[in-house]
Coordinates of C-alpha atoms and ligand atoms in Angstrom, one line a residue:
M1 CA -25.2 42.5 11.9
T2 CA -22.5 40.8 9.9
H3 CA -20.2 38.4 11.6
T4 CA -16.5 39.4 11.9
F5 CA -14.1 36.6 11.1
N6 CA -10.7 36.9 12.8
P7 CA -8.6 33.9 11.7
P8 CA -4.9 33.6 12.6
P9 CA -2.5 34.4 9.7
A10 CA -2.3 32.0 6.8
I11 CA 0.6 29.6 6.2
R12 CA 2.9 31.4 3.6
S13 CA 5.8 29.0 3.3
I14 CA 6.0 25.2 3.5
V15 CA 9.3 23.3 3.8
I16 CA 9.4 19.7 2.8
A17 CA 12.4 17.9 4.3
G18 CA 13.3 14.9 2.2
G19 CA 13.0 14.1 -1.5
G20 CA 12.0 10.4 -1.6
T21 CA 8.6 9.2 -2.8
A22 CA 7.0 10.8 0.2
G23 CA 8.6 14.2 -0.3
W24 CA 7.9 14.5 -4.0
M25 CA 4.4 13.1 -3.7
T26 CA 3.7 15.8 -1.1
A27 CA 5.3 18.5 -3.2
V28 CA 3.2 17.5 -6.3
A29 CA 0.0 17.4 -4.3
L30 CA 0.5 20.6 -2.4
S31 CA 1.6 22.5 -5.4
A32 CA -1.5 21.3 -7.3
M33 CA -3.7 22.8 -4.5
L34 CA -1.8 26.0 -3.4
S35 CA -0.7 28.7 -5.8
P36 CA 2.9 29.8 -5.5
Q37 CA 1.7 33.4 -4.9
R38 CA -0.3 32.3 -1.9
C39 CA 2.3 29.9 -0.4
S40 CA 5.9 29.0 -1.4
I41 CA 7.0 25.4 -1.3
T42 CA 10.6 24.4 -0.8
L43 CA 11.9 20.8 -0.8
V44 CA 15.3 20.1 0.8
E45 CA 17.1 16.8 0.0
S46 CA 20.6 15.5 0.3
D47 CA 22.3 13.8 -2.6
A48 CA 24.7 12.3 -0.1
I49 CA 21.8 10.4 1.6
G50 CA 19.4 9.7 -1.3
P51 CA 16.0 8.1 -1.1
I52 CA 15.5 4.5 0.0
G53 CA 14.9 3.5 -3.6
V54 CA 12.4 0.7 -3.0
G55 CA 8.6 0.8 -3.0
E56 CA 7.6 -0.3 -6.4
A57 CA 4.1 -1.9 -5.9
T58 CA 0.9 0.0 -5.2
I59 CA -2.8 -0.5 -4.6
P60 CA -5.8 0.8 -6.6
P61 CA -6.4 4.1 -4.6
I62 CA -3.2 5.5 -6.2
Q63 CA -5.4 6.4 -9.1
L64 CA -7.1 8.9 -6.9
F65 CA -3.8 10.5 -6.1
N66 CA -2.9 10.6 -9.8
R67 CA -6.2 12.4 -10.5
I68 CA -5.7 14.9 -7.6
A69 CA -2.1 15.5 -8.8
G70 CA -3.2 15.9 -12.5
I71 CA -1.1 12.9 -13.6
D72 CA -1.9 11.4 -17.1
E73 CA -1.9 7.6 -16.8
R74 CA -0.1 6.9 -20.1
D75 CA 2.5 9.6 -19.5
F76 CA 3.1 8.1 -16.1
L77 CA 3.3 4.5 -17.3
R78 CA 5.9 5.5 -19.9
A79 CA 8.0 7.6 -17.6
T80 CA 8.2 5.1 -14.8
H81 CA 8.3 1.9 -16.9
A82 CA 5.2 0.8 -15.1
T83 CA 3.1 -2.3 -15.4
F84 CA -0.4 -3.1 -14.2
K85 CA -0.9 -4.9 -10.9
L86 CA -4.1 -6.9 -10.5
G87 CA -3.4 -8.4 -7.1
I88 CA -0.8 -10.4 -5.1
E89 CA -0.1 -14.2 -5.3
F90 CA 0.8 -15.7 -2.0
A91 CA 2.9 -18.8 -2.4
G92 CA 3.6 -21.0 0.6
W93 CA 1.9 -18.7 3.1
R94 CA -0.8 -21.0 4.5
D95 CA 1.5 -24.0 4.4
E96 CA 4.6 -25.0 2.4
T97 CA 2.6 -26.2 -0.7
H98 CA -0.5 -23.9 -0.9
T99 CA -0.9 -20.9 -3.1
Y100 CA -3.7 -18.3 -3.2
F101 CA -4.4 -15.0 -4.9
H102 CA -5.4 -11.7 -3.2
P103 CA -7.2 -9.9 -6.1
F104 CA -8.1 -6.3 -6.3
G105 CA -11.8 -5.8 -7.2
R106 CA -14.8 -7.8 -6.1
Y107 CA -15.9 -11.4 -6.1
G108 CA -19.1 -12.0 -7.9
D109 CA -22.3 -10.0 -7.3
D110 CA -24.4 -9.7 -4.2
F111 CA -27.9 -11.2 -4.6
A112 CA -31.0 -12.4 -2.8
A113 CA -30.4 -10.3 0.3
S114 CA -26.9 -11.7 1.2
P115 CA -23.4 -10.8 0.2
F116 CA -22.0 -12.9 -2.7
H117 CA -19.6 -14.8 -0.5
Q118 CA -22.4 -16.1 1.8
H119 CA -23.9 -17.8 -1.3
W120 CA -20.5 -19.2 -2.2
L121 CA -20.2 -20.6 1.3
R122 CA -23.5 -22.2 1.1
A123 CA -22.6 -23.8 -2.3
Q124 CA -19.5 -25.1 -0.6
A125 CA -21.6 -26.6 2.1
L126 CA -23.7 -28.3 -0.6
G127 CA -20.6 -29.9 -2.1
D128 CA -19.6 -27.4 -4.8
D129 CA -15.8 -27.1 -4.6
T130 CA -15.4 -24.2 -7.1
P131 CA -12.7 -21.9 -5.6
I132 CA -13.8 -18.4 -4.9
G133 CA -11.1 -17.1 -7.3
A134 CA -13.3 -18.3 -10.2
F135 CA -15.6 -15.4 -9.3
S136 CA -12.9 -12.7 -9.5
L137 CA -12.3 -11.1 -12.8
N138 CA -9.1 -9.7 -11.4
E139 CA -7.7 -13.1 -10.5
Q140 CA -8.7 -14.7 -13.8
A141 CA -7.3 -11.8 -15.8
A142 CA -4.1 -11.9 -13.7
Y143 CA -3.4 -15.6 -14.4
A144 CA -4.3 -15.1 -18.1
G145 CA -1.9 -12.2 -18.3
R146 CA -4.7 -9.8 -19.5
F147 CA -5.6 -6.2 -18.9
R148 CA -8.1 -3.6 -19.9
Q149 CA -9.5 -0.5 -18.2
P150 CA -12.3 -1.0 -15.7
D151 CA -15.8 0.3 -16.5
A152 CA -17.7 2.6 -14.2
D153 CA -21.1 1.3 -15.4
P154 CA -22.3 -1.0 -12.5
R155 CA -24.1 -3.3 -15.1
S156 CA -20.7 -4.2 -16.6
V157 CA -18.6 -7.0 -15.2
F158 CA -15.7 -4.7 -15.7
S159 CA -17.0 -2.6 -12.9
T160 CA -15.8 -5.4 -10.6
F161 CA -12.3 -5.0 -11.9
A162 CA -9.6 -2.8 -10.3
H163 CA -5.9 -2.2 -10.9
A164 CA -2.9 -0.6 -9.4
Y165 CA 0.7 -0.3 -10.8
H166 CA 4.2 -1.6 -10.4
F167 CA 6.8 1.1 -11.2
D168 CA 10.4 1.9 -10.9
A169 CA 10.8 3.8 -7.6
V170 CA 13.7 5.9 -8.8
L171 CA 12.0 6.9 -12.1
Y172 CA 8.8 7.6 -10.1
G173 CA 10.7 10.0 -7.9
Q174 CA 12.2 11.8 -10.9
Y175 CA 8.8 12.0 -12.6
L176 CA 7.2 13.5 -9.5
R177 CA 10.1 15.9 -9.2
G178 CA 9.6 17.1 -12.7
L179 CA 5.9 17.8 -12.1
A180 CA 6.5 19.6 -8.8
E181 CA 9.3 21.8 -10.3
Q182 CA 7.0 22.7 -13.2
R183 CA 4.5 23.9 -10.7
G184 CA 6.9 26.2 -8.9
V185 CA 8.3 24.0 -6.1
A186 CA 11.9 25.0 -5.3
R187 CA 14.4 22.3 -4.7
R188 CA 17.4 22.9 -2.4
E189 CA 20.2 20.3 -2.2
G190 CA 21.9 20.1 1.1
L191 CA 22.4 18.0 4.2
I192 CA 20.2 19.1 7.1
E193 CA 22.6 19.4 10.1
A194 CA 20.3 21.0 12.7
V195 CA 16.6 21.7 13.2
E196 CA 16.2 25.2 14.8
R197 CA 13.2 25.8 17.1
D198 CA 11.5 28.7 18.7
G199 CA 12.3 28.7 22.4
A200 CA 8.9 29.7 23.6
S201 CA 6.5 27.7 21.3
G202 CA 8.8 24.9 20.5
R203 CA 7.8 25.2 16.8
I204 CA 10.4 24.6 14.1
T205 CA 11.7 27.8 12.6
G206 CA 14.3 26.6 10.2
L207 CA 16.6 23.8 8.9
R208 CA 20.3 24.5 9.1
L209 CA 22.2 22.9 6.2
D210 CA 25.8 21.8 6.0
D211 CA 26.7 24.8 3.8
G212 CA 25.5 27.1 6.5
G213 CA 22.2 28.0 4.8
L214 CA 19.0 28.3 6.8
I215 CA 15.7 27.2 5.2
E216 CA 12.9 29.0 7.1
G217 CA 9.2 28.2 6.9
D218 CA 5.8 28.2 8.6
L219 CA 4.9 24.6 8.1
F220 CA 7.4 21.7 8.0
V221 CA 6.7 18.4 6.4
D222 CA 9.1 15.7 7.6
C223 CA 9.8 13.3 4.7
T224 CA 13.3 12.3 5.9
G225 CA 12.6 8.6 5.9
L226 CA 13.1 6.0 8.6
R227 CA 15.3 8.5 10.6
S228 CA 12.4 10.9 11.1
L229 CA 14.8 13.8 11.6
L230 CA 12.2 16.5 12.4
L231 CA 9.3 14.7 14.1
G232 CA 11.2 11.9 15.8
E233 CA 14.6 13.4 16.5
A234 CA 14.0 17.1 16.9
L235 CA 10.5 17.1 18.4
G236 CA 10.9 13.8 20.3
V237 CA 7.6 12.1 19.2
P238 CA 8.0 8.5 20.4
F239 CA 8.0 5.5 18.1
E240 CA 5.6 2.6 18.9
D241 CA 7.5 -0.6 18.1
W242 CA 5.3 -3.3 16.6
T243 CA 7.9 -6.0 16.2
H244 CA 5.9 -8.2 18.5
W245 CA 3.2 -8.3 15.8
L246 CA 5.2 -7.7 12.6
P247 CA 8.5 -9.4 13.3
C248 CA 10.4 -8.8 10.0
N249 CA 13.1 -6.2 10.4
R250 CA 15.4 -6.5 7.3
A251 CA 15.2 -6.6 3.6
L252 CA 17.6 -7.4 0.8
A253 CA 16.6 -5.8 -2.6
V254 CA 18.0 -6.8 -6.0
P255 CA 16.8 -6.1 -9.5
T256 CA 17.2 -8.7 -12.3
D257 CA 17.0 -8.5 -16.1
C258 CA 14.0 -10.7 -16.4
I259 CA 11.0 -9.2 -18.2
D260 CA 7.6 -10.8 -17.7
L261 CA 4.5 -9.0 -18.9
A262 CA 2.5 -12.2 -18.8
R263 CA 2.0 -11.9 -15.1
P264 CA 0.4 -8.6 -14.1
Y265 CA 0.7 -9.2 -10.4
T266 CA 3.1 -9.2 -7.5
R267 CA 4.2 -12.5 -6.1
S268 CA 5.1 -13.0 -2.5
T269 CA 6.7 -16.3 -1.6
A270 CA 7.1 -17.4 2.0
H271 CA 10.6 -18.6 3.1
E272 CA 12.1 -20.0 6.2
A273 CA 11.9 -16.7 8.2
G274 CA 10.3 -14.2 5.8
W275 CA 9.2 -13.8 2.3
Q276 CA 10.4 -12.9 -1.2
W277 CA 8.9 -10.3 -3.5
R278 CA 8.8 -10.4 -7.3
I279 CA 7.6 -7.2 -9.0
P280 CA 7.6 -7.3 -12.8
L281 CA 8.3 -4.0 -14.6
Q282 CA 8.5 -3.1 -18.3
H283 CA 12.3 -3.1 -18.3
R284 CA 13.3 -5.4 -15.4
M285 CA 12.2 -7.4 -12.4
G286 CA 12.2 -6.0 -8.8
N287 CA 13.1 -8.7 -6.2
G288 CA 13.8 -8.8 -2.5
M289 CA 13.7 -10.8 0.6
V290 CA 12.0 -9.4 3.8
Y291 CA 13.0 -11.3 6.9
S292 CA 13.5 -11.4 10.6
A293 CA 17.1 -11.1 11.8
E294 CA 16.1 -12.8 15.0
F295 CA 15.3 -16.0 13.1
W296 CA 17.5 -15.9 10.0
S297 CA 21.0 -14.7 9.3
D298 CA 21.8 -12.2 6.6
T299 CA 23.8 -14.8 4.8
A300 CA 21.0 -17.4 4.8
A301 CA 18.5 -14.8 3.6
H302 CA 20.9 -13.7 0.9
D303 CA 21.5 -17.2 -0.3
A304 CA 17.8 -18.0 -0.4
L305 CA 17.1 -14.9 -2.4
M306 CA 19.8 -15.5 -4.9
A307 CA 18.8 -19.1 -5.3
N308 CA 15.3 -18.1 -6.2
L309 CA 15.7 -15.3 -8.7
E310 CA 14.5 -15.3 -12.2
G311 CA 17.0 -13.6 -14.6
T312 CA 20.5 -12.3 -13.9
P313 CA 21.0 -9.8 -11.1
L314 CA 21.7 -6.3 -12.3
A315 CA 23.4 -5.2 -9.0
D316 CA 24.5 -6.6 -5.7
P317 CA 21.6 -7.1 -3.2
R318 CA 21.2 -4.0 -0.9
L319 CA 20.5 -4.5 2.8
I320 CA 17.8 -2.3 4.4
R321 CA 17.2 -2.4 8.2
F322 CA 13.9 -1.2 9.6
T323 CA 11.6 -1.5 12.6
T324 CA 7.9 -2.0 12.1
G325 CA 5.6 0.5 13.9
R326 CA 4.5 4.1 13.8
R327 CA 5.1 7.4 15.6
A328 CA 2.6 8.0 18.4
Q329 CA 1.5 11.2 16.6
S330 CA 2.2 12.2 13.0
W331 CA 1.6 15.9 13.6
S332 CA 3.4 17.8 16.4
H333 CA 3.8 21.6 16.7
N334 CA 4.2 22.9 13.1
C335 CA 5.5 19.6 11.7
V336 CA 3.7 16.8 10.0
A337 CA 5.5 13.6 9.2
I338 CA 4.6 11.8 5.9
G339 CA 6.1 8.5 4.7
L340 CA 8.6 6.4 6.5
S341 CA 9.2 9.2 9.0
A342 CA 5.7 8.6 10.3
G343 CA 5.9 4.8 10.4
F344 CA 6.5 1.6 8.4
L345 CA 4.5 -1.6 8.5
E346 CA 6.6 -3.6 6.1
P347 CA 5.8 -4.0 2.4
L348 CA 3.7 -7.2 2.4
E349 CA 0.5 -5.6 1.0
S350 CA 2.2 -2.5 -0.7
T351 CA 0.5 -0.1 1.7
S352 CA 3.3 2.5 2.4
I353 CA 2.8 4.7 -0.7
H354 CA -1.0 4.6 0.1
L355 CA -0.3 5.7 3.6
I356 CA 1.7 8.6 2.2
Q357 CA -1.3 9.5 0.0
I358 CA -3.7 9.3 2.9
A359 CA -1.5 11.6 5.0
I360 CA -1.4 14.1 2.2
T361 CA -5.1 14.0 1.6
K362 CA -5.8 14.5 5.3
L363 CA -3.2 17.3 5.6
L364 CA -5.1 19.0 2.8
G365 CA -8.4 18.3 4.5
W366 CA -7.2 19.7 7.8
F367 CA -4.9 22.3 6.4
P368 CA -3.7 24.6 9.2
D369 CA -3.2 28.3 9.7
M370 CA -0.6 29.9 11.9
G371 CA -2.8 29.1 15.0
F372 CA -2.0 25.4 14.6
D373 CA -5.2 24.5 16.4
P374 CA -4.6 21.6 18.8
L375 CA -8.1 20.1 18.1
T376 CA -7.3 19.9 14.4
M377 CA -4.0 18.3 15.1
A378 CA -5.5 15.8 17.5
E379 CA -8.2 14.7 15.0
F380 CA -5.6 14.4 12.2
N381 CA -3.4 12.2 14.5
R382 CA -6.4 10.1 15.6
Q383 CA -7.4 9.4 11.9
I384 CA -3.8 8.7 10.8
A385 CA -3.3 6.3 13.8
N386 CA -6.5 4.5 12.8
E387 CA -5.3 4.0 9.2
Y388 CA -2.0 2.5 10.4
D389 CA -3.8 0.3 13.0
R390 CA -6.2 -1.2 10.4
V391 CA -3.4 -1.9 7.9
R392 CA -1.4 -3.5 10.8
D393 CA -4.3 -5.9 11.6
F394 CA -4.5 -7.0 7.9
L395 CA -0.8 -7.7 7.7
V396 CA -0.7 -9.5 11.0
L397 CA -3.4 -11.9 9.7
H398 CA -1.1 -13.2 7.0
Y399 CA 1.6 -14.1 9.4
H400 CA -0.5 -15.4 12.3
A401 CA -2.9 -17.7 10.4
N402 CA -0.3 -20.0 9.1
H403 CA 0.4 -23.8 9.3
R404 CA 4.0 -23.7 8.2
R405 CA 6.7 -25.5 10.1
G406 CA 9.8 -23.8 11.5
A407 CA 10.6 -21.5 14.5
F408 CA 9.7 -18.2 12.8
W409 CA 6.3 -19.4 11.5
E410 CA 5.4 -21.2 14.7
H411 CA 6.3 -18.1 16.6
C412 CA 3.9 -16.1 14.4
A413 CA 1.1 -18.6 14.8
Q414 CA 1.5 -18.5 18.6
M415 CA 2.1 -14.7 19.1
P416 CA -0.7 -12.7 20.8
I417 CA -2.5 -10.5 18.1
P418 CA -4.3 -7.2 18.5
D419 CA -7.8 -7.6 20.0
S420 CA -9.4 -5.9 17.0
L421 CA -8.0 -8.6 14.7
A422 CA -8.8 -11.5 17.1
E423 CA -12.5 -10.3 17.1
K424 CA -12.6 -10.1 13.3
I425 CA -11.3 -13.6 12.9
A426 CA -13.7 -15.0 15.5
V427 CA -16.7 -13.4 13.9
F428 CA -15.7 -14.7 10.5
R429 CA -15.0 -18.2 11.8
R430 CA -18.5 -18.4 13.4
S431 CA -20.7 -16.8 10.7
G432 CA -18.7 -15.9 7.6
R433 CA -19.5 -12.3 8.4
L434 CA -16.9 -9.5 8.1
L435 CA -16.7 -6.8 10.7
S436 CA -16.2 -3.4 9.0
R437 CA -14.2 -0.9 11.0
E438 CA -13.7 2.9 10.5
A439 CA -10.9 3.8 8.1
D440 CA -10.3 0.2 7.0
L441 CA -8.5 0.6 3.7
F442 CA -9.1 -3.1 3.0
K443 CA -12.7 -4.0 2.2
D444 CA -14.6 -7.2 2.7
A445 CA -13.3 -8.7 -0.6
N446 CA -9.7 -8.1 0.6
W447 CA -10.2 -9.6 4.0
L448 CA -12.1 -12.6 2.5
A449 CA -9.2 -13.4 0.1
V450 CA -6.7 -13.5 2.9
L451 CA -8.9 -15.1 5.6
L452 CA -9.8 -17.9 3.2
G453 CA -6.4 -18.0 1.6
Q454 CA -4.7 -18.5 5.0
G455 CA -7.1 -21.4 5.7
I456 CA -9.8 -19.8 7.9
M457 CA -13.0 -21.4 6.8
P458 CA -16.2 -20.4 8.6
T459 CA -18.3 -23.0 10.4
A460 CA -21.6 -21.4 9.4
Y461 CA -23.0 -19.0 6.8
D462 CA -25.7 -16.3 6.7
P463 CA -29.1 -18.1 7.3
L464 CA -30.7 -15.8 4.7
A465 CA -28.5 -17.4 2.0
D466 CA -30.6 -20.5 2.4
G467 CA -33.5 -18.8 0.5
L468 CA -32.6 -20.1 -2.9
R469 CA -33.2 -23.7 -4.0
P470 CA -29.9 -25.5 -4.6
T471 CA -30.6 -25.7 -8.4
E472 CA -31.3 -22.0 -8.6
L473 CA -28.1 -21.2 -6.6
D474 CA -26.1 -23.4 -8.9
K475 CA -27.5 -21.7 -12.0
V476 CA -26.7 -18.2 -10.7
L477 CA -23.2 -19.1 -9.7
R478 CA -22.5 -20.9 -13.0
G479 CA -23.8 -17.8 -14.9
M480 CA -21.4 -15.5 -13.0
R481 CA -18.5 -17.8 -13.7
Q482 CA -19.3 -17.9 -17.4
V483 CA -19.6 -14.1 -17.5
I484 CA -16.1 -13.8 -15.9
A485 CA -14.6 -16.4 -18.1
R486 CA -15.9 -14.8 -21.3
A487 CA -14.8 -11.3 -20.1
T488 CA -11.3 -12.6 -19.4
A489 CA -11.0 -14.2 -22.8
A490 CA -12.1 -10.9 -24.4
M491 CA -9.4 -8.8 -22.8
P492 CA -6.2 -8.0 -24.6
T493 CA -2.9 -9.3 -23.0
Q494 CA -1.1 -6.7 -20.9
A495 CA 1.8 -6.8 -23.4
A496 CA -0.6 -5.9 -26.2
W497 CA -2.3 -3.2 -24.2
L498 CA 0.9 -1.6 -23.3
A499 CA 2.3 -1.8 -26.8
D500 CA -0.9 -0.3 -28.2
H501 CA -1.6 2.5 -25.7
L502 CA 2.0 3.6 -24.9
A503 CA 2.8 3.8 -28.6
Q504 CA -0.3 6.0 -29.2
A505 CA 0.8 8.3 -26.4
Q506 CA 4.3 8.8 -27.8
P507 CA 4.8 12.4 -29.0
A508 CA 4.8 12.6 -32.9
Ligands
LIG1 C1 12.2 -3.3 1.6 C2 11.1 -2.3 1.3 C3 10.2 -2.5 0.3 C4 9.1 -1.6 0.1 N1 8.2 -1.9 -0.8 C5 7.1 -1.1 -0.9 C6 6.1 -1.3 -1.9 O1 6.1 -2.3 -2.7 N2 5.0 -0.5 -1.9 C7 4.9 0.6 -1.1 O2 3.9 1.3 -1.1 N3 5.9 0.9 -0.3 C8 7.0 0.1 -0.1 N4 8.0 0.4 0.7 C9 8.0 1.6 1.4 C10 8.4 2.7 0.5 O3 9.7 2.5 0.0 C11 8.4 4.1 1.2 O4 7.2 4.3 1.8 C12 8.6 5.2 0.1 O5 9.7 5.0 -0.6 C13 8.7 6.5 0.8 O6 9.9 6.7 1.5 P1 10.2 8.1 2.1 O7 10.1 9.1 1.0 O8 9.4 8.3 3.3 O9 11.7 8.0 2.6 P2 13.1 8.0 1.8 O10 13.0 7.4 0.4 O11 14.1 7.3 2.7 O12 13.5 9.5 1.6 C14 14.1 10.2 2.6 C15 14.6 11.5 2.0 O13 15.1 12.3 3.1 C16 16.3 12.9 2.7 N5 17.1 13.1 3.9 C17 17.2 12.3 5.0 N6 18.0 12.8 5.9 C18 18.4 14.0 5.4 C19 19.2 15.1 5.9 N7 19.9 15.0 7.0 N8 19.4 16.2 5.1 C20 18.7 16.3 3.9 N9 17.9 15.3 3.4 C21 17.8 14.2 4.2 C22 17.0 11.9 1.8 O14 17.9 12.6 0.9 C23 15.7 11.4 1.0 O15 15.5 12.3 -0.1 C24 9.0 -0.5 0.9 C25 10.0 -0.3 1.9 C26 11.0 -1.2 2.1 C27 12.0 -0.9 3.2

């Protein structure tokens, strides 16, 4: 006997509220997966409000999004005036004088039954003071201003290399919009004045615009930014405030005319009650100060930012207010929040665009029908919450493990931290081991960079790393350093790579 399937009706129309990075990324990805005959996609945005216009640094998984979305790298680099990002330099974070680098990619190679860093720890115990960064191709290439594409062959040192991008947020939005519109996404300009709901089910039925128009749909994606107009305001999903762990709540953003292709990395410089970003693009520099208004006045933050800029400002600094945290659920009824409407953990490790990408991927993985199965929604919400929680722990580590002076930094050093982070730090301190948790975007190499960078040095290392004789260990480590140094010297500069490859991609 054949089984009879009886699924609820399929989703036939999706309405995306908001046309910032989250809205257009969602539109591009959904339109790549759903044919317009099967399901219409409409994006509503208001020119009167506009996108937040920041968010210019990314992390390597964005390449996966670009692949899913069918984005050609060179086309994208040219359209968004992008540069490569090999990691982040943290200046003054551990203390006022110390600088470290958080590279993408791996440190060295694992060997003799222990992870690479355990051998490095043992070498340190034997008196070798080579910094761990000497074993990172990303860090060496970043400081040498060099770039080339990674290599998938695990025998190549370039398989340890990884990159992301810096891009112009406004150009990125325009680029995504072009792609989405080519694929049949309809754009509707208008201010959403009311969210209409079905009295019985509570589901959203339509968005009422200021011109009287009503945009109806089956599934609504809330990409309305920090205001969270649909999920937060209309459906009343509460916001979990994490200011007690991530205390910064304001930013000042200002572009300058400085062009620096010699430094393919983001720089984050700690200040009195926050930190300054520096993001080099092909045509300008993105700069900003992220700070806590409880510890620093807007004027003091403004003055510190302006005193530490490279190049001439191209505009007045723009003030942005935010609260760190996330919505208790990202999906409620027939509405999924993606982007700032779902939460914001501050830009320290450039994770927001990644969290957009994760939410899109999970929405596609758990794509609903008109039944809106509560079990599906609960699992989606659990997975998304987990992603935010893991990123939160990683960010809190930067603030908490500091030896800076001043009220803000002393507050961060003394604040209670999430248990999950406290446990991770304690295990590392005792054994150099790294606890892996479900859905941790940041892998061992990332945690290692920041734990060591912030000055947390283990008191012991893996006993199995004692297997090699000291002379053998020294030989292996020296060999790795030499391979990385040679590979770095053989790479073209970023400037040469861009000139060469973007010129080739120009239409004839
Ligand atoms: C200071 C700062 C620096 C950041 N840096 C980074 C970074 O380096 N890397 C990173 O990954 N992320 C970063 N982020 C986060 C990043 O900017 C956002 O995740 C990203 O831009 C997505 O924003 P969004 O699309 O969710 O919201 P928005 O850009 O705010 O878009 C909201 C959209 O909703 C529309 N809208 C709102 N209300 C209405 C209404 N009533 N009617 C109609 N339309 C409406 C608006 O028109 C707009 O199109 C940063 C954020 C801040 C605050």
